Amino acid sequence: MPLLEQVTQSILAVNGLQTQDIDQVMAALLSVPVDAADIYFQSSHFESWSLEGGIIKEGSHSIEHGAGVRVVSGDKTGFAYSDRIELPILLEAANNVKAIVRHGQHAQRKIESAKSWPQLYQPLNPLKSLDDQEKIDLLKRIDSETRKLDSRVEEVMVSLIAAYDNILIANQDGSLVADVRPLVRLNVTVIMVENGRREQGSMGGGGRSDYSYFLENDRAFEYGREAVRQAQVNLQAQEAPAGNMIVVLGPGWPGILLHEAIGHGLEGDFNRKGTSAFSGRVGERVASDLCTVVDDGTLPGRRGSLNIDDEGTPTENTVLIEKGILKGYMQDKLNARLMGVRPTGNGRRESYAHLPMPRMTNTYMLPGASDPEEIIRSVKKGLYARNFGGGQVDITSGKFVFSASEAYLIENGKITRPVKGATLIGNGPDVLTKVSMVGNDMALDSGVGTCGKDGQSVPVGVGQPTIKIDGLTVGGTSV
Amino acid sequence: MQNQEEINRLKHVVQQLLDEAKHQGASAAEAAFSVDNGLSVSARLGEVETVEYHCDQGIGVTVYFGQKKGSASTNDISIDSLKETVKAACSIARYTSADEYAGLPDANLLATEFPDLDLNHPWDINAEQAIELAIECENAARNYDKAISNSEGASINTHQGTRVFGNSLGFLQGYQSSRHSLSCSVLAGSGDAMQRDYWYSVARSPAGLELARQVGEKAAQRTLARLDARSLSTRQCPVLFASEMASGLIGAMIGAISGGSLYRKSSFLLDSLDTQILPEFVRIHEQPFLKGALGSGSYDAEGVATQARDIVSEGILRSYVLSTYSARKLGMQTTGNAGGVHNLTVESGDNDFVGMLKLLDTGLLVTELMGQGVNRVTGDYSRGASGFWVENGVIQYPVQEITIAGNLKHMLRNMVAIGNDVDMRGNVRVGSILLERMAIAGE
């Protein structure tokens, strides 16, 4: 398996380790009865370039590597990591973490047969896909093309980021699996001024690819055009309404609704512990029958996709809600075992220095039958929200927010005027029961999502068609 | 308590890096090296859940070739890796543009006095002891009341680290510091009525932490207080930000008067120096030299001397918050705030929390905010909130699933009072803040 050999070379061999050394560390971990043990090796290269004020202002490069050693016994986890990939240090880590294992717990060794999985992205090093001169030329061209679009553009900020991650996971069943994960992102922000009023617009995208992604289909310049368009809209925006009203969410990134309202609440750890508003509700109706929602880590090249999760489980397309009925949760190995279900390939970690836990990949709603224009026409008075900033959820009470950054009033079936950004708040377990129309225009976001949980950040994707929600609280200032 | 030997070990590496930068042709350079060790344990339902041993290090270098700049970092401090890191930074500097404002700080502004700020109090605690303490904390919460139905557990974190910073102007300094915390989160109620809240304590010294039992009890009290929360009808009313939420308001203001926002003209407080941005009774100042405090430091991230100084007095903005680069862009001098402010302190009024509730009279007390709905360019503010409805100075019932909205410019200008119930757990020290009026959206 060339990928495995390549990664073994780039992580173990360069540090003078062989696969037999992994066996030795694993033997130390397994000298006590444990349910699971793994060693996660990682080597990461990262670079960023930024343009501001018409000049290439900053560039940075970083290399990090390390290994995390974990044992799990029942619901107890011991974990240690080091940035030195050396046998004595790994052995010391193994001895430290196994102290968590007490008497009376049984080892449940499950030997799984070797699996293969499709490669959802090429094992590329995106940092090397353009030379440095080409990278800065791209940024400068984006800057000049974006400034040409509107004389009111006062400032353009462009950032270009690439990461190249090699990971190697050794499990207690003797399996050794590898993944090479490229990730690129480009972002354009503009500030526009008119009659002393100052507004911002921002657009970005990316995925598990190399920099050539931004050159395809004119994407890089499209981000600039979109940022300017948003700033132009914001220059016209008036006070947003306040109160409960019909809300139509546009396709794509507004799918952050799903991520916040139901996604986090369906992560296995919260449900095993019974702390989620969705705990114990599999089989119950949590959405209107128009809603089918999946978490799909298997979409080729997407920002939230992974060949295997950070425990070595191949990712899946997991149905969370089918025609309104809650089907299941997203699981890592620990929570799957304790709940007596299968892991779903959602065990993710920010890095070797963090513990894995159930996390989303690409979470989206499948398309429905309605024409998006028909959805708008059906609303007498409401809000049409097309773009969003971030969101947040309290998984226990189910209350969630997400902040519109581009929104319009709908009056008598027509989109009339833009309103200022406002936070929308709702209740996760019932917001989707109020979905009365689902569009046929399903779209995924452009590849900008980052999800935070317990202080760990991982790249994710969202998506949805246009949807109509019969009642959501809009936090404007116009009371 | 500073281990000079460890500081010297890091200084030696930083000096090597600076020498290598010079060797590779850089006209100036700066480098930072930090090492951090820690232990985290969590306990849930009376038993240990996780034990994590932390051990991090990172080294970063910025090189200048005239006015061109490049940066690189690594966590591998072998000689070969350090050379490669400098090489990567130098390579980047070949492609960045000459920026007339880029460069090291003026030498005369670098810190020359390094008082012991009493920041290093390692916690002599092993995993077993930490687990016991976490269980004690969680038990206090779970046993507080029968209505506590579930738990997310309690955790102990203890970290101790060494930081060294140096530049090619001859600045080379380091210090050790520690940080410990204790937190607990529990649930009450069931089904759709389930609620959760938490409490935490953080300090440089283990002795500065609240007792485990107190942290657990507060977490339980806060959770119980949220039971039977309801929404509010859409309205306008006065809003009291509890002290643990007030620091966010002050933080948003600091963001808007920070150099980066100002020179990018992406601030709602543009050109507001020497103007009234808050009511006359407000004074906000920095206290970098407080012993044992979380935000103390005698120099900033560039080695520039920090200053005890007023940022706002009599409600008038007296000074921006600047680094060397942003100051030069604005034609000003750095204020020693590269990397942020140091123990930002908002002077309190005479009222304690109960007094502030009386001043609020009838309105909303906010104890939790959700989302990032703050636009720094326009000052537009709209966030999810929960808290309590207050009538005649007395808490009536908990509220949730509402938003509060306004514009920060007006919110700050129309601040009514600041309490003396100061939250000391962060880098911003402020009591509860009463605002004249905000828009509430609800059911």
Short mmCIF file of C-alpha atoms in Angstrom, two decimals, chain B residues 62-291:
data_model
loop_
_atom_site.label_atom_id
_atom_site.label_comp_id
_atom_site.label_asym_id
_atom_site.label_seq_id
_atom_site.Cartn_x
_atom_site.Cartn_y
_atom_site.Cartn_z
CA THR B 62 10.27 36.64 12.24
CA VAL B 63 13.03 37.95 9.99
CA TYR B 64 13.35 41.30 8.23
CA PHE B 65 15.31 42.02 5.11
CA GLY B 66 15.07 45.78 5.23
CA GLN B 67 11.32 46.43 5.20
CA LYS B 68 10.40 42.93 4.00
CA LYS B 69 9.25 40.36 6.50
CA GLY B 70 8.81 36.60 6.81
CA SER B 71 7.78 34.29 9.67
CA ALA B 72 8.11 30.60 10.44
CA SER B 73 7.55 28.29 13.37
CA THR B 74 8.11 24.73 14.48
CA ASN B 75 7.82 22.48 17.50
CA ASP B 76 11.08 20.68 16.69
CA ILE B 77 14.06 22.39 18.32
CA SER B 78 16.83 20.27 16.84
CA ILE B 79 19.62 22.34 15.27
CA ASP B 80 18.66 21.18 11.77
CA SER B 81 15.04 22.12 12.30
CA LEU B 82 15.96 25.57 13.64
CA LYS B 83 18.09 26.22 10.56
CA GLU B 84 15.27 25.07 8.29
CA THR B 85 12.81 27.28 10.15
CA VAL B 86 14.99 30.37 9.70
CA LYS B 87 15.46 29.42 6.07
CA ALA B 88 11.70 29.16 5.57
CA ALA B 89 11.20 32.61 7.14
CA CYS B 90 13.95 34.12 4.96
CA SER B 91 12.48 32.52 1.87
CA ILE B 92 9.09 34.07 2.60
CA ALA B 93 10.68 37.48 3.15
CA ARG B 94 11.93 37.38 -0.43
CA TYR B 95 8.32 37.42 -1.62
CA THR B 96 6.54 39.74 0.78
CA SER B 97 6.43 43.42 -0.19
CA ALA B 98 8.59 46.14 1.29
CA ASP B 99 6.37 47.78 3.89
CA GLU B 100 7.66 51.11 5.17
CA TYR B 101 5.96 50.57 8.53
CA ALA B 102 7.38 47.08 9.15
CA GLY B 103 10.23 46.42 11.55
CA LEU B 104 11.31 45.93 15.13
CA PRO B 105 10.21 48.43 17.79
CA ASP B 106 12.31 51.54 18.47
CA ALA B 107 15.12 50.43 20.77
CA ASN B 108 14.38 53.14 23.35
CA LEU B 109 10.88 51.72 23.93
CA LEU B 110 12.03 48.21 24.86
CA ALA B 111 11.52 47.23 28.47
CA THR B 112 14.56 47.66 30.70
CA GLU B 113 13.05 46.81 34.07
CA PHE B 114 11.78 43.35 34.87
CA PRO B 115 10.15 43.25 38.30
CA ASP B 116 9.12 39.86 39.67
CA LEU B 117 5.38 39.83 39.01
CA ASP B 118 4.79 36.70 41.08
CA LEU B 119 3.29 34.73 38.20
CA ASN B 120 4.76 31.29 38.82
CA HIS B 121 3.14 29.01 41.38
CA PRO B 122 3.29 25.43 40.11
CA TRP B 123 0.73 23.12 41.67
CA ASP B 124 2.31 20.15 43.35
CA ILE B 125 -0.55 17.79 42.57
CA ASN B 126 -0.52 14.35 40.97
CA ALA B 127 -3.25 12.73 38.87
CA GLU B 128 -4.73 10.81 41.84
CA GLN B 129 -5.03 13.95 43.95
CA ALA B 130 -6.46 15.96 41.09
CA ILE B 131 -9.08 13.24 40.45
CA GLU B 132 -10.07 13.34 44.14
CA LEU B 133 -10.47 17.09 44.00
CA ALA B 134 -12.53 16.93 40.80
CA ILE B 135 -14.79 14.29 42.38
CA GLU B 136 -15.17 16.48 45.49
CA CYS B 137 -16.18 19.40 43.26
CA GLU B 138 -18.68 17.38 41.25
CA ASN B 139 -20.13 15.74 44.40
CA ALA B 140 -20.77 19.18 45.88
CA ALA B 141 -22.79 20.04 42.78
CA ARG B 142 -24.65 16.73 42.52
CA ASN B 143 -25.50 16.64 46.22
CA TYR B 144 -26.56 20.27 46.34
CA ASP B 145 -30.17 19.57 45.46
CA LYS B 146 -32.27 16.58 44.39
CA ALA B 147 -33.19 18.44 41.21
CA ILE B 148 -29.62 18.08 39.89
CA SER B 149 -30.27 15.21 37.49
CA ASN B 150 -27.10 14.68 35.50
CA SER B 151 -23.58 15.95 35.12
CA GLU B 152 -21.02 16.85 32.51
CA GLY B 153 -18.44 16.46 35.23
CA ALA B 154 -15.80 18.52 36.95
CA SER B 155 -12.28 19.12 35.77
CA ILE B 156 -8.93 20.32 37.07
CA ASN B 157 -6.35 21.87 34.78
CA THR B 158 -2.87 22.84 35.84
CA HIS B 159 -0.25 24.34 33.55
CA GLN B 160 3.22 25.67 34.06
CA GLY B 161 5.37 27.14 31.37
CA THR B 162 8.41 29.14 30.38
CA ARG B 163 8.47 31.86 27.73
CA VAL B 164 11.47 33.59 26.26
CA PHE B 165 11.47 36.43 23.75
CA GLY B 166 14.44 38.02 22.04
CA ASN B 167 15.26 40.31 19.15
CA SER B 168 18.32 41.48 17.24
CA LEU B 169 18.33 44.78 19.15
CA GLY B 170 19.77 42.80 22.07
CA PHE B 171 16.55 42.20 23.98
CA LEU B 172 16.50 38.68 25.49
CA GLN B 173 14.13 38.04 28.39
CA GLY B 174 12.13 35.20 29.82
CA TYR B 175 9.85 34.26 32.66
CA GLN B 176 7.91 31.36 34.05
CA SER B 177 4.26 31.39 34.84
CA SER B 178 1.53 29.04 35.96
CA ARG B 179 -2.21 28.85 35.51
CA HIS B 180 -4.68 26.56 37.24
CA SER B 181 -8.38 26.12 36.90
CA LEU B 182 -11.25 24.18 38.39
CA SER B 183 -14.60 23.87 36.65
CA CYS B 184 -17.88 22.04 37.00
CA SER B 185 -21.00 21.67 34.84
CA VAL B 186 -24.25 19.98 35.90
CA LEU B 187 -27.78 19.49 34.60
CA ALA B 188 -31.23 19.73 36.11
CA GLY B 189 -34.65 18.80 34.81
CA SER B 190 -35.40 16.36 32.02
CA GLY B 191 -36.69 16.21 28.46
CA ASP B 192 -37.56 19.57 26.97
CA ALA B 193 -37.11 21.30 30.32
CA MET B 194 -33.50 20.21 30.77
CA GLN B 195 -31.00 22.93 31.70
CA ARG B 196 -27.27 23.07 32.19
CA ASP B 197 -24.89 25.63 33.60
CA TYR B 198 -21.35 25.75 34.93
CA TRP B 199 -18.93 27.63 37.09
CA TYR B 200 -15.16 27.87 37.05
CA SER B 201 -12.31 29.39 38.96
CA VAL B 202 -8.92 30.28 37.52
CA ALA B 203 -5.74 31.62 39.14
CA ARG B 204 -1.95 31.80 38.88
CA SER B 205 -1.63 30.14 42.28
CA PRO B 206 -3.51 27.06 43.55
CA ALA B 207 -4.24 29.06 46.71
CA GLY B 208 -6.04 31.63 44.56
CA LEU B 209 -8.65 29.11 43.39
CA GLU B 210 -12.09 28.97 44.90
CA LEU B 211 -12.63 25.83 46.96
CA ALA B 212 -13.74 22.79 44.97
CA ARG B 213 -16.94 22.62 47.01
CA GLN B 214 -17.76 26.28 46.25
CA VAL B 215 -17.24 25.82 42.51
CA GLY B 216 -19.53 22.78 42.54
CA GLU B 217 -22.21 24.52 44.58
CA LYS B 218 -22.19 27.59 42.34
CA ALA B 219 -22.52 25.39 39.25
CA ALA B 220 -25.54 23.69 40.88
CA GLN B 221 -27.12 27.01 41.93
CA ARG B 222 -26.72 28.47 38.48
CA THR B 223 -28.24 25.40 36.83
CA LEU B 224 -31.21 25.29 39.22
CA ALA B 225 -31.89 28.99 38.68
CA ARG B 226 -32.47 28.31 34.97
CA LEU B 227 -35.25 25.77 35.43
CA ASP B 228 -38.64 26.73 33.97
CA ALA B 229 -37.13 29.42 31.78
CA ARG B 230 -39.47 31.12 29.31
CA SER B 231 -39.11 33.51 26.43
CA LEU B 232 -40.12 37.17 26.53
CA SER B 233 -42.33 39.08 24.15
CA THR B 234 -40.50 41.44 21.79
CA ARG B 235 -39.88 44.76 23.54
CA GLN B 236 -37.39 47.46 24.49
CA CYS B 237 -36.10 47.59 28.05
CA PRO B 238 -33.06 48.32 30.21
CA VAL B 239 -30.47 45.52 30.29
CA LEU B 240 -28.03 44.59 33.07
CA PHE B 241 -25.02 42.58 31.91
CA ALA B 242 -23.87 40.34 34.80
CA SER B 243 -20.16 40.91 35.47
CA GLU B 244 -19.10 37.69 33.72
CA MET B 245 -20.85 39.00 30.56
CA ALA B 246 -19.77 42.65 30.95
CA SER B 247 -16.16 41.85 30.08
CA GLY B 248 -17.33 40.97 26.55
CA LEU B 249 -18.78 44.46 26.08
CA ILE B 250 -15.55 46.07 27.20
CA GLY B 251 -13.62 43.60 25.03
CA ALA B 252 -15.62 44.69 21.95
CA MET B 253 -14.74 48.32 22.73
CA ILE B 254 -11.04 47.46 23.10
CA GLY B 255 -11.19 45.62 19.76
CA ALA B 256 -12.55 48.77 18.12
CA ILE B 257 -9.78 51.01 19.51
CA SER B 258 -7.04 48.50 18.67
CA GLY B 259 -4.50 49.53 16.05
CA GLY B 260 -5.37 46.75 13.60
CA SER B 261 -9.04 47.78 13.42
CA LEU B 262 -8.15 51.47 13.22
CA TYR B 263 -5.60 51.44 10.43
CA ARG B 264 -7.88 49.11 8.43
CA LYS B 265 -10.65 51.62 9.15
CA SER B 266 -12.82 48.72 10.24
CA SER B 267 -13.89 50.17 13.56
CA PHE B 268 -17.03 51.85 14.84
CA LEU B 269 -14.78 54.03 17.00
CA LEU B 270 -12.72 55.47 14.16
CA ASP B 271 -11.33 58.98 14.86
CA SER B 272 -12.72 58.97 18.37
CA LEU B 273 -9.51 59.82 20.24
CA ASP B 274 -10.15 62.62 22.77
CA THR B 275 -13.89 62.32 22.28
CA GLN B 276 -16.61 61.20 24.67
CA ILE B 277 -17.27 57.49 23.98
CA LEU B 278 -18.59 56.58 27.46
CA PRO B 279 -20.40 58.53 30.19
CA GLU B 280 -18.31 60.85 32.36
CA PHE B 281 -18.16 58.47 35.31
CA VAL B 282 -16.20 55.81 33.40
CA ARG B 283 -12.47 55.24 33.84
CA ILE B 284 -10.71 52.32 32.14
CA HIS B 285 -7.05 51.67 32.76
CA GLU B 286 -4.34 49.06 32.33
CA GLN B 287 -2.46 47.59 35.30
CA PRO B 288 0.38 45.47 33.86
CA PHE B 289 2.35 45.22 37.12
CA LEU B 290 -0.26 43.68 39.43
CA LYS B 291 1.41 40.86 41.33
#
